[in-house]
Coordinates of C-alpha atoms in Angstrom, one line a residue:
X1 CA -101.6 109.2 -0.2
X2 CA -104.0 111.1 2.0
X3 CA -103.6 114.3 4.0
X4 CA -101.5 113.2 7.0
X5 CA -99.5 110.7 5.0
X6 CA -98.6 113.5 2.5
X7 CA -97.6 115.8 5.3
X8 CA -95.6 113.1 7.0
X9 CA -93.8 112.3 3.7
X10 CA -93.0 116.0 3.4
X11 CA -91.5 116.2 6.9
X12 CA -89.5 113.0 6.3
X13 CA -88.2 114.3 3.0
X14 CA -87.1 117.5 4.6
X15 CA -85.4 115.7 7.5
X16 CA -84.0 113.0 5.2
X17 CA -85.7 110.3 7.3
X18 CA -86.8 107.0 5.7
X19 CA -90.6 106.6 5.8
X20 CA -92.6 103.5 4.9
X21 CA -95.9 101.9 5.5
X22 CA -96.0 98.8 7.6
X23 CA -98.4 95.9 7.9
X24 CA -102.1 96.1 8.6
X25 CA -104.2 93.6 10.5
X26 CA -108.0 93.5 10.9
X27 CA -110.0 92.4 13.9
X28 CA -113.7 92.1 14.7
X29 CA -116.6 90.8 12.6
X30 CA -116.4 91.4 8.8
X31 CA -119.3 93.9 8.8
X32 CA -117.6 96.1 11.4
X33 CA -113.9 95.4 11.2
X34 CA -111.2 97.6 12.8
X35 CA -107.9 97.9 11.0
X36 CA -104.7 98.5 12.8
X37 CA -101.7 99.7 10.6
X38 CA -98.2 100.9 11.2
X39 CA -96.0 103.5 9.6
X40 CA -92.3 103.7 10.2
X41 CA -90.3 106.9 10.4
X42 CA -86.6 106.7 10.7
X43 CA -87.0 103.2 12.0
X44 CA -89.6 104.1 14.7
X45 CA -93.1 102.5 14.5
X46 CA -96.3 104.5 14.9
X47 CA -99.7 102.7 15.0
X48 CA -103.2 103.8 14.0
X49 CA -106.6 102.2 13.9
X50 CA -109.7 102.8 11.9
X51 CA -112.6 101.2 10.0
X52 CA -110.5 100.9 6.9
X53 CA -106.9 100.4 6.0
X54 CA -106.7 104.0 4.6
X55 CA -108.1 105.5 7.8
X56 CA -105.8 103.4 10.0
X57 CA -102.8 104.5 8.0
X58 CA -104.0 108.1 8.3
X59 CA -104.2 107.8 12.1
X60 CA -100.8 106.2 12.2
X61 CA -99.3 109.1 10.2
X62 CA -101.1 111.7 12.4
X63 CA -99.7 109.9 15.5
X64 CA -96.2 110.1 14.0
X65 CA -96.6 113.8 13.2
X66 CA -97.7 114.5 16.8
X67 CA -94.8 112.6 18.3
X68 CA -92.3 114.3 16.0
X69 CA -93.7 117.7 16.9
X70 CA -93.5 116.9 20.6
X71 CA -89.8 116.0 20.2
X72 CA -88.8 118.6 17.6
X73 CA -91.5 121.4 17.2
X74 CA -89.6 123.0 14.3
X75 CA -89.8 119.7 12.2
X76 CA -93.6 119.9 11.8
X77 CA -94.7 123.2 10.2
X78 CA -97.7 125.1 11.6
X79 CA -100.9 123.9 10.0
X80 CA -99.8 120.3 9.6
X81 CA -101.8 119.2 12.6

């Protein structure tokens, strides 16, 4: 796991929310593909895109953390974003 996925996993563990990676799809020519991946937190999907699956999952995890912080600022510790 990478930085944002680790942090999201920590938040989900503390809140006892289920967290899982979803599917990824690629688009564009093979030499410059864009990947779009989902993560699910407590049943809610969050999507990210990037030049690789790993970067797309990271963006999805970052998006999830930002949304969680907007709804419950105490759920995401300072320094996680």
